[in-house]
Amino acid sequence: MTQSLLTEDVDEVPPAPTTSLGDAFRDYLSRVRGGDVGPIPAILGLVVLVVIFSALRPDTFTNSFNFANLLIQSAPVIVIAMGLVFVLLIGEIDLSAGFTAGVAGAVLGVVATRHDQPWYLGVLACLATGAFIGLVIGVLVARVGIPSFVVTLAGFLALQGLLLKIIGEGGTIRIQSDTVLAIMSKNLPIWLGWTMYVVLMLVYAAVTYRQLAIRRARGLVTSSPTVWLAKIVTIAVLLGICTYYLSGERSRNPAVSSIKGIPIVIPVVLALLVLFSVLLSRTAFGRHVYAVGGNAEAARRAGINVARIRLLCFVLCSTIAAIAGVLLASRVNSVTPSTGGGETLLYAVGAAVIGGTSLFGGKGRPLDAVIGGLVVAVVANGMGLLNQTAAVVYMVTGGVLLLAAGVDALSRRRAAASGRA
């Protein structure tokens, strides 16, 4: 009898407790009351903005041409914001990311256009430029100890000068590579768009179900299959509607030129989102980033090389900004002294914060950059369709950013009071 009890204790794993839809909803409400609001405010804000602009401009804002144009215009800002998430997670800031994109784009133009080299060599030189800029910033911040605000503000000014030096004041470097230009101007065949949609949903369903099964096998608290299925159905419906909408004819003059299919830049942004999400959530490096952002001293005592993590985050941020430089060059078919300047960086920082990334470090995801970037793009696009001036657009965007920062500060205070911080 004793032997059977021992065998039962060793071999049998207690069933994993599961949460139903009701339990999941109550758990979420509990986390919200405790200060963990996540991206929900940004999502609700996005929905409200879409409803308002759809009601005010039903013929222009909601048509497929404007929808595709909105996604294309927001892509460079979203990509820069995804890079900024890595820096914000460790409680730092990078004010030079916009002009890093501009300088990297200029290097692309010099290599591919002025020196007539293959487009891929230009792109590699562009990414290497971004990585080098990030390395310099990272060394000054992580090794020398200069505050990131000072280093990147200096970088903002210096890189703007370097961009002028490369291009020349009033000059322009045209991008002539059809491959680079296609990223922002061409669309996928309709069949390929639907194929990617189906493959994406199948892979996502398989990966999330496998994670569910692993947690259940280990006796950990896990969601019920109903909750899992609800998430899959919701995502499938939303992506399916977008794919269907973009697969239709959206040309204003179909007899002259037809425009159908998902813009190429959209799967590029989705691929980057998946890559960076996996990097932060499924690797030791990602866990170390969150640890450093949450409490750098505790991370150091736990054996994490804090300086190296900070340096790598700045390298990643600038390299990702260089990717955005490719998108910016592709969008306007050229690189100018203003590429990456103006409101580009401000919108990118705003996108990351509006989406839910904390300015205090330790909280945020690449998905936040996407959600926040869409909010910023919808504001700019919708206000433009309402014939509002740039002054009004800036004020509204600034108000949205201030509101997001306020929600972040209040949620952290609430989390500290409830013991969740």
Short mmCIF file of C-alpha atoms in Angstrom, two decimals:
data_model
loop_
_atom_site.label_atom_id
_atom_site.label_comp_id
_atom_site.label_asym_id
_atom_site.label_seq_id
_atom_site.Cartn_x
_atom_site.Cartn_y
_atom_site.Cartn_z
CA MET A 1 0.00 0.00 0.00
CA THR A 2 2.85 2.35 0.91
CA GLN A 3 4.52 1.55 -2.40
CA SER A 4 1.36 2.34 -4.35
CA LEU A 5 1.04 5.70 -2.59
CA LEU A 6 4.65 6.55 -3.40
CA THR A 7 4.09 5.57 -7.03
CA GLU A 8 0.96 7.68 -7.20
CA ASP A 9 2.78 10.70 -5.75
CA VAL A 10 5.64 10.41 -8.24
CA ASP A 11 3.86 9.45 -11.46
CA GLU A 12 0.59 11.33 -11.32
CA VAL A 13 0.48 15.04 -12.04
CA PRO A 14 -2.49 16.89 -10.58
CA PRO A 15 -4.83 18.26 -13.20
CA ALA A 16 -4.08 21.81 -14.22
CA PRO A 17 -6.65 24.32 -13.01
CA THR A 18 -8.31 26.08 -15.92
CA THR A 19 -10.02 29.44 -16.26
CA SER A 20 -13.30 29.89 -18.09
CA LEU A 21 -14.34 32.97 -20.06
CA GLY A 22 -15.99 34.36 -16.95
CA ASP A 23 -12.92 33.65 -14.83
CA ALA A 24 -10.67 35.29 -17.44
CA PHE A 25 -12.88 38.39 -17.53
CA ARG A 26 -12.96 38.65 -13.73
CA ASP A 27 -9.20 38.17 -13.58
CA TYR A 28 -8.73 40.97 -16.11
CA LEU A 29 -10.97 43.32 -14.12
CA SER A 30 -8.95 42.50 -11.02
CA ARG A 31 -5.71 43.35 -12.82
CA VAL A 32 -7.18 46.61 -14.12
CA ARG A 33 -8.24 47.59 -10.62
CA GLY A 34 -4.71 46.77 -9.52
CA GLY A 35 -3.22 49.13 -12.10
CA ASP A 36 -2.38 46.69 -14.91
CA VAL A 37 -4.38 48.28 -17.75
CA GLY A 38 -2.15 47.14 -20.62
CA PRO A 39 -3.04 48.34 -24.14
CA ILE A 40 -6.80 48.42 -23.51
CA PRO A 41 -7.03 52.25 -23.22
CA ALA A 42 -5.24 52.61 -26.57
CA ILE A 43 -7.48 50.00 -28.20
CA LEU A 44 -10.61 51.70 -26.87
CA GLY A 45 -9.28 55.06 -28.02
CA LEU A 46 -8.59 53.64 -31.48
CA VAL A 47 -12.12 52.26 -31.72
CA VAL A 48 -13.63 55.59 -30.62
CA LEU A 49 -11.54 57.55 -33.12
CA VAL A 50 -12.48 55.21 -35.97
CA VAL A 51 -16.17 55.50 -35.09
CA ILE A 52 -16.02 59.32 -34.90
CA PHE A 53 -14.16 59.82 -38.18
CA SER A 54 -16.30 57.19 -39.90
CA ALA A 55 -19.42 59.11 -38.86
CA LEU A 56 -17.99 62.50 -39.90
CA ARG A 57 -16.43 61.34 -43.18
CA PRO A 58 -18.20 58.09 -44.16
CA ASP A 59 -17.35 58.38 -47.86
CA THR A 60 -13.64 59.08 -47.50
CA PHE A 61 -12.35 57.76 -44.18
CA THR A 62 -13.93 54.31 -44.49
CA ASN A 63 -13.10 53.53 -48.11
CA SER A 64 -10.47 50.90 -48.86
CA PHE A 65 -8.13 53.36 -50.60
CA ASN A 66 -7.85 55.52 -47.48
CA PHE A 67 -7.58 52.43 -45.26
CA ALA A 68 -4.60 51.08 -47.22
CA ASN A 69 -3.04 54.55 -47.40
CA LEU A 70 -3.36 54.94 -43.62
CA LEU A 71 -1.56 51.63 -43.01
CA ILE A 72 1.21 52.49 -45.46
CA GLN A 73 1.79 55.96 -44.01
CA SER A 74 1.96 54.64 -40.45
CA ALA A 75 4.46 51.85 -41.19
CA PRO A 76 7.75 53.83 -40.78
CA VAL A 77 6.56 55.42 -37.51
CA ILE A 78 5.42 52.02 -36.20
CA VAL A 79 8.80 50.44 -37.00
CA ILE A 80 10.75 53.24 -35.27
CA ALA A 81 8.37 52.91 -32.30
CA MET A 82 9.05 49.15 -32.09
CA GLY A 83 12.75 49.94 -31.78
CA LEU A 84 12.07 52.58 -29.14
CA VAL A 85 10.18 49.98 -27.07
CA PHE A 86 13.49 48.22 -26.35
CA VAL A 87 15.02 51.45 -25.02
CA LEU A 88 11.93 52.52 -23.09
CA LEU A 89 11.76 49.10 -21.43
CA ILE A 90 15.08 49.74 -19.70
CA GLY A 91 13.97 53.21 -18.60
CA GLU A 92 16.00 55.12 -21.20
CA ILE A 93 15.14 57.29 -24.22
CA ASP A 94 16.52 57.71 -27.74
CA LEU A 95 15.85 61.13 -29.27
CA SER A 96 18.06 60.42 -32.28
CA ALA A 97 16.09 57.50 -33.75
CA GLY A 98 14.39 59.64 -36.41
CA PHE A 99 17.60 61.01 -37.89
CA THR A 100 19.23 57.61 -37.48
CA ALA A 101 16.61 56.42 -39.97
CA GLY A 102 17.42 59.38 -42.21
CA VAL A 103 21.19 58.84 -42.17
CA ALA A 104 20.79 55.09 -42.73
CA GLY A 105 18.44 55.79 -45.63
CA ALA A 106 20.99 58.21 -47.08
CA VAL A 107 23.68 55.52 -46.91
CA LEU A 108 21.31 53.22 -48.79
CA GLY A 109 20.95 55.88 -51.48
CA VAL A 110 24.70 56.50 -51.71
CA VAL A 111 25.52 52.80 -52.11
CA ALA A 112 22.62 51.78 -54.38
CA THR A 113 22.24 54.95 -56.47
CA ARG A 114 25.43 56.97 -56.49
CA HIS A 115 27.71 53.92 -56.59
CA ASP A 116 25.27 51.80 -58.61
CA GLN A 117 25.55 48.75 -56.33
CA PRO A 118 22.88 46.02 -55.92
CA TRP A 119 19.97 46.97 -53.67
CA TYR A 120 20.80 44.32 -51.08
CA LEU A 121 24.28 45.77 -50.54
CA GLY A 122 22.65 49.14 -49.99
CA VAL A 123 20.24 47.67 -47.45
CA LEU A 124 23.08 45.89 -45.63
CA ALA A 125 25.07 49.13 -45.49
CA CYS A 126 21.94 50.88 -44.20
CA LEU A 127 21.47 48.35 -41.38
CA ALA A 128 25.19 48.40 -40.53
CA THR A 129 25.02 52.20 -40.24
CA GLY A 130 22.11 51.95 -37.83
CA ALA A 131 23.88 49.30 -35.75
CA PHE A 132 27.06 51.42 -35.56
CA ILE A 133 25.14 54.50 -34.44
CA GLY A 134 23.40 52.42 -31.77
CA LEU A 135 26.74 51.00 -30.65
CA VAL A 136 28.20 54.48 -30.16
CA ILE A 137 25.16 55.65 -28.22
CA GLY A 138 25.10 52.45 -26.16
CA VAL A 139 28.77 52.75 -25.20
CA LEU A 140 28.35 56.37 -24.11
CA VAL A 141 25.25 55.55 -22.05
CA ALA A 142 26.05 52.09 -20.66
CA ARG A 143 29.82 52.24 -20.34
CA VAL A 144 30.69 55.92 -19.92
CA GLY A 145 27.57 56.72 -17.90
CA ILE A 146 26.26 59.79 -19.75
CA PRO A 147 22.46 60.12 -19.43
CA SER A 148 20.66 58.84 -22.53
CA PHE A 149 18.70 62.08 -22.86
CA VAL A 150 21.93 64.07 -23.28
CA VAL A 151 23.63 61.54 -25.57
CA THR A 152 20.68 61.10 -27.90
CA LEU A 153 19.88 64.83 -27.97
CA ALA A 154 23.47 65.38 -29.10
CA GLY A 155 22.96 62.55 -31.57
CA PHE A 156 19.79 64.22 -32.85
CA LEU A 157 21.78 67.35 -33.73
CA ALA A 158 24.91 65.58 -34.97
CA LEU A 159 23.04 63.12 -37.18
CA GLN A 160 20.99 65.93 -38.68
CA GLY A 161 24.27 67.59 -39.64
CA LEU A 162 25.68 64.31 -40.97
CA LEU A 163 22.57 63.84 -43.12
CA LEU A 164 23.07 67.33 -44.58
CA LYS A 165 26.74 66.51 -45.19
CA ILE A 166 25.94 63.28 -47.04
CA ILE A 167 23.16 64.68 -49.21
CA GLY A 168 24.07 68.36 -49.40
CA GLU A 169 21.81 71.23 -48.39
CA GLY A 170 18.75 71.23 -50.62
CA GLY A 171 19.96 68.05 -52.28
CA THR A 172 18.20 64.76 -52.90
CA ILE A 173 19.30 61.17 -53.44
CA ARG A 174 16.79 59.34 -55.60
CA ILE A 175 16.12 55.67 -54.97
CA GLN A 176 16.07 53.78 -58.27
CA SER A 177 15.88 50.18 -57.10
CA ASP A 178 12.54 48.64 -58.08
CA THR A 179 12.85 46.17 -55.20
CA VAL A 180 13.21 48.89 -52.56
CA LEU A 181 10.48 51.05 -54.11
CA ALA A 182 8.08 48.09 -54.25
CA ILE A 183 8.03 47.77 -50.45
CA MET A 184 5.82 50.83 -50.03
CA SER A 185 4.21 51.08 -53.47
CA LYS A 186 3.30 47.56 -54.58
CA ASN A 187 0.77 45.00 -53.37
CA LEU A 188 0.74 41.25 -52.94
CA PRO A 189 -1.32 39.14 -55.35
CA ILE A 190 -4.74 38.48 -53.87
CA TRP A 191 -4.14 34.72 -53.66
CA LEU A 192 -0.88 35.27 -51.78
CA GLY A 193 -2.55 37.61 -49.33
CA TRP A 194 -5.21 35.04 -48.45
CA THR A 195 -2.60 32.28 -48.29
CA MET A 196 -0.55 34.30 -45.81
CA TYR A 197 -3.68 34.94 -43.76
CA VAL A 198 -4.51 31.23 -43.54
CA VAL A 199 -0.92 30.21 -42.76
CA LEU A 200 -0.58 32.93 -40.11
CA MET A 201 -3.77 31.85 -38.34
CA LEU A 202 -2.86 28.14 -38.46
CA VAL A 203 0.63 28.78 -37.08
CA TYR A 204 -0.69 31.10 -34.36
CA ALA A 205 -3.38 28.60 -33.35
CA ALA A 206 -0.87 25.72 -33.27
CA VAL A 207 1.72 27.66 -31.23
CA THR A 208 -0.77 28.97 -28.67
CA TYR A 209 -2.46 25.59 -28.30
CA ARG A 210 0.93 23.92 -27.75
CA GLN A 211 1.71 26.44 -25.00
CA LEU A 212 -1.69 25.67 -23.48
CA ALA A 213 -0.97 21.93 -23.54
CA ILE A 214 2.49 22.37 -22.00
CA ARG A 215 1.12 24.42 -19.09
CA ARG A 216 -1.65 21.88 -18.54
CA ALA A 217 0.87 19.00 -18.55
CA ARG A 218 2.96 20.78 -15.92
CA GLY A 219 -0.04 21.38 -13.68
CA LEU A 220 0.05 25.16 -14.08
CA VAL A 221 -2.94 27.47 -14.18
CA THR A 222 -4.09 27.67 -17.78
CA SER A 223 -6.93 29.06 -19.82
CA SER A 224 -9.74 26.77 -20.85
CA PRO A 225 -10.04 25.67 -24.51
CA THR A 226 -13.04 28.00 -24.74
CA VAL A 227 -10.94 31.05 -23.88
CA TRP A 228 -8.27 29.94 -26.33
CA LEU A 229 -10.87 29.42 -29.07
CA ALA A 230 -12.45 32.83 -28.40
CA LYS A 231 -9.08 34.53 -28.89
CA ILE A 232 -8.40 32.64 -32.11
CA VAL A 233 -11.85 33.42 -33.54
CA THR A 234 -11.58 37.12 -32.63
CA ILE A 235 -8.16 37.52 -34.26
CA ALA A 236 -9.21 35.48 -37.29
CA VAL A 237 -12.31 37.63 -37.82
CA LEU A 238 -10.42 40.93 -37.50
CA LEU A 239 -7.57 39.89 -39.81
CA GLY A 240 -10.03 38.28 -42.21
CA ILE A 241 -12.02 41.52 -42.51
CA CYS A 242 -8.81 43.49 -43.16
CA THR A 243 -7.64 40.98 -45.77
CA TYR A 244 -11.03 41.01 -47.51
CA TYR A 245 -11.16 44.80 -47.48
CA LEU A 246 -7.67 45.17 -48.93
CA SER A 247 -8.28 42.48 -51.56
CA GLY A 248 -11.02 44.51 -53.22
CA GLU A 249 -10.58 47.13 -55.93
CA ARG A 250 -9.56 50.46 -54.40
CA SER A 251 -8.38 52.38 -57.45
CA ARG A 252 -10.20 55.62 -58.14
CA ASN A 253 -9.98 54.85 -61.84
CA PRO A 254 -9.93 51.05 -62.32
CA ALA A 255 -10.07 51.36 -66.10
CA VAL A 256 -6.66 53.03 -66.11
CA SER A 257 -4.92 51.18 -63.27
CA SER A 258 -6.13 48.52 -60.86
CA ILE A 259 -5.07 48.52 -57.20
CA LYS A 260 -5.82 45.34 -55.32
CA GLY A 261 -4.17 43.23 -52.63
CA ILE A 262 -2.37 43.72 -49.34
CA PRO A 263 0.45 46.32 -49.51
CA ILE A 264 3.84 44.60 -49.27
CA VAL A 265 4.85 46.72 -46.29
CA ILE A 266 2.12 45.18 -44.11
CA PRO A 267 3.58 41.63 -43.99
CA VAL A 268 7.02 43.24 -43.50
CA VAL A 269 5.75 45.04 -40.38
CA LEU A 270 3.96 41.87 -39.18
CA ALA A 271 7.17 39.85 -39.60
CA LEU A 272 9.10 42.41 -37.55
CA LEU A 273 6.35 42.36 -34.90
CA VAL A 274 6.55 38.57 -34.58
CA LEU A 275 10.36 38.59 -34.51
CA PHE A 276 10.66 41.26 -31.80
CA SER A 277 7.79 39.79 -29.76
CA VAL A 278 9.50 36.40 -29.70
CA LEU A 279 12.81 38.05 -28.83
CA LEU A 280 11.29 39.78 -25.80
CA SER A 281 8.95 37.05 -24.58
CA ARG A 282 10.73 33.79 -25.44
CA THR A 283 14.44 34.42 -24.91
CA ALA A 284 16.77 34.99 -21.97
CA PHE A 285 17.70 38.36 -23.47
CA GLY A 286 14.05 39.46 -23.33
CA ARG A 287 13.72 38.39 -19.69
CA HIS A 288 16.88 40.30 -18.86
CA VAL A 289 15.54 43.44 -20.57
CA TYR A 290 12.39 43.38 -18.43
CA ALA A 291 14.46 42.67 -15.33
CA VAL A 292 16.78 45.62 -15.95
CA GLY A 293 13.81 47.88 -16.64
CA GLY A 294 12.00 46.73 -13.52
CA ASN A 295 14.92 47.06 -11.11
CA ALA A 296 18.43 47.47 -12.49
CA GLU A 297 20.15 46.93 -9.12
CA ALA A 298 18.22 43.72 -8.44
CA ALA A 299 19.05 42.52 -11.96
CA ARG A 300 22.74 43.22 -11.37
CA ARG A 301 22.69 41.27 -8.11
CA ALA A 302 21.01 38.39 -9.92
CA GLY A 303 24.03 38.15 -12.22
CA ILE A 304 22.68 40.03 -15.26
CA ASN A 305 25.21 42.16 -17.11
CA VAL A 306 23.17 45.37 -16.96
CA ALA A 307 25.60 47.45 -19.04
CA ARG A 308 25.57 44.90 -21.86
CA ILE A 309 21.77 44.72 -21.90
CA ARG A 310 21.56 48.51 -22.13
CA LEU A 311 24.13 48.61 -24.92
CA LEU A 312 22.31 45.90 -26.92
CA CYS A 313 18.98 47.70 -26.53
CA PHE A 314 20.43 50.86 -28.07
CA VAL A 315 22.00 48.85 -30.90
CA LEU A 316 18.65 47.19 -31.57
CA CYS A 317 16.79 50.49 -31.44
CA SER A 318 19.05 52.15 -34.01
CA THR A 319 19.16 49.08 -36.26
CA ILE A 320 15.37 48.95 -36.30
CA ALA A 321 15.35 52.69 -37.04
CA ALA A 322 17.55 51.90 -40.05
CA ILE A 323 14.86 49.50 -41.28
CA ALA A 324 12.43 52.40 -41.01
CA GLY A 325 14.93 54.41 -43.07
CA VAL A 326 14.45 51.92 -45.90
CA LEU A 327 10.68 52.37 -45.63
CA LEU A 328 10.94 56.16 -45.60
CA ALA A 329 13.17 56.11 -48.69
CA SER A 330 10.82 53.69 -50.43
CA ARG A 331 7.76 55.78 -49.64
CA VAL A 332 8.94 59.05 -51.25
CA ASN A 333 11.34 57.45 -53.78
CA SER A 334 14.22 59.49 -52.39
CA VAL A 335 16.15 60.65 -49.33
CA THR A 336 16.26 64.35 -48.45
CA PRO A 337 17.75 66.38 -45.57
CA SER A 338 14.36 66.20 -43.84
CA THR A 339 14.03 62.41 -43.98
CA GLY A 340 13.41 61.15 -40.46
CA GLY A 341 13.06 64.68 -39.14
CA GLY A 342 10.04 66.82 -38.41
CA GLU A 343 7.41 64.98 -36.43
CA THR A 344 8.69 61.46 -37.26
CA LEU A 345 10.49 60.87 -33.95
CA LEU A 346 7.82 62.61 -31.88
CA TYR A 347 5.11 60.47 -33.44
CA ALA A 348 7.21 57.33 -32.88
CA VAL A 349 7.76 58.08 -29.18
CA GLY A 350 4.11 58.97 -28.89
CA ALA A 351 3.09 55.73 -30.59
CA ALA A 352 5.06 53.59 -28.13
CA VAL A 353 3.72 55.43 -25.07
CA ILE A 354 0.13 55.69 -26.32
CA GLY A 355 0.14 51.95 -27.02
CA GLY A 356 0.99 51.15 -23.40
CA THR A 357 4.79 51.10 -23.09
CA SER A 358 5.79 52.69 -19.80
CA LEU A 359 8.15 55.66 -19.72
CA PHE A 360 9.41 54.35 -16.37
CA GLY A 361 10.68 51.07 -17.81
CA GLY A 362 9.83 47.42 -17.29
CA LYS A 363 6.46 47.38 -19.07
CA GLY A 364 5.72 47.24 -22.77
CA ARG A 365 5.61 45.09 -25.90
CA PRO A 366 6.27 45.61 -29.61
CA LEU A 367 2.51 45.26 -30.12
CA ASP A 368 2.10 48.49 -28.14
CA ALA A 369 4.00 50.32 -30.89
CA VAL A 370 1.63 48.98 -33.54
CA ILE A 371 -1.52 49.95 -31.62
CA GLY A 372 -0.14 53.37 -30.69
CA GLY A 373 1.10 53.96 -34.23
CA LEU A 374 -2.37 53.27 -35.58
CA VAL A 375 -3.87 55.72 -33.08
CA VAL A 376 -1.45 58.45 -34.17
CA ALA A 377 -2.07 57.66 -37.86
CA VAL A 378 -5.85 57.71 -37.45
CA VAL A 379 -5.68 61.10 -35.71
CA ALA A 380 -3.52 62.62 -38.47
CA ASN A 381 -5.50 60.98 -41.27
CA GLY A 382 -8.94 61.77 -39.87
CA MET A 383 -8.10 65.38 -38.99
CA GLY A 384 -6.69 65.85 -42.48
CA LEU A 385 -9.92 64.59 -44.04
CA LEU A 386 -11.78 67.09 -41.85
CA ASN A 387 -9.58 69.82 -43.39
CA GLN A 388 -8.05 70.71 -40.05
CA THR A 389 -4.75 72.57 -39.97
CA ALA A 390 -1.47 71.04 -38.87
CA ALA A 391 -1.70 73.09 -35.69
CA VAL A 392 -4.90 71.32 -34.67
CA VAL A 393 -3.45 67.90 -35.53
CA TYR A 394 -0.39 68.57 -33.36
CA MET A 395 -2.49 69.76 -30.45
CA VAL A 396 -4.82 66.76 -30.60
CA THR A 397 -1.91 64.32 -30.89
CA GLY A 398 -0.16 66.03 -27.98
CA GLY A 399 -3.31 65.75 -25.90
CA VAL A 400 -3.61 62.04 -26.68
CA LEU A 401 0.05 61.52 -25.70
CA LEU A 402 -0.40 63.44 -22.45
CA LEU A 403 -3.49 61.38 -21.65
CA ALA A 404 -1.56 58.15 -22.29
CA ALA A 405 1.33 59.28 -20.06
CA GLY A 406 -1.17 60.20 -17.36
CA VAL A 407 -2.81 56.77 -17.54
CA ASP A 408 0.65 55.19 -17.25
CA ALA A 409 1.53 57.25 -14.17
CA LEU A 410 -1.81 56.59 -12.47
CA SER A 411 -1.68 52.86 -13.24
CA ARG A 412 1.81 52.58 -11.74
CA ARG A 413 0.65 54.41 -8.62
CA ARG A 414 -2.36 52.11 -8.40
CA ALA A 415 -0.15 49.05 -8.90
CA ALA A 416 2.19 50.18 -6.12
CA ALA A 417 -0.74 50.73 -3.77
CA SER A 418 -2.18 47.29 -4.51
CA GLY A 419 1.17 45.51 -4.21
CA ARG A 420 1.34 44.52 -7.92
CA ALA A 421 4.31 46.74 -8.79
#
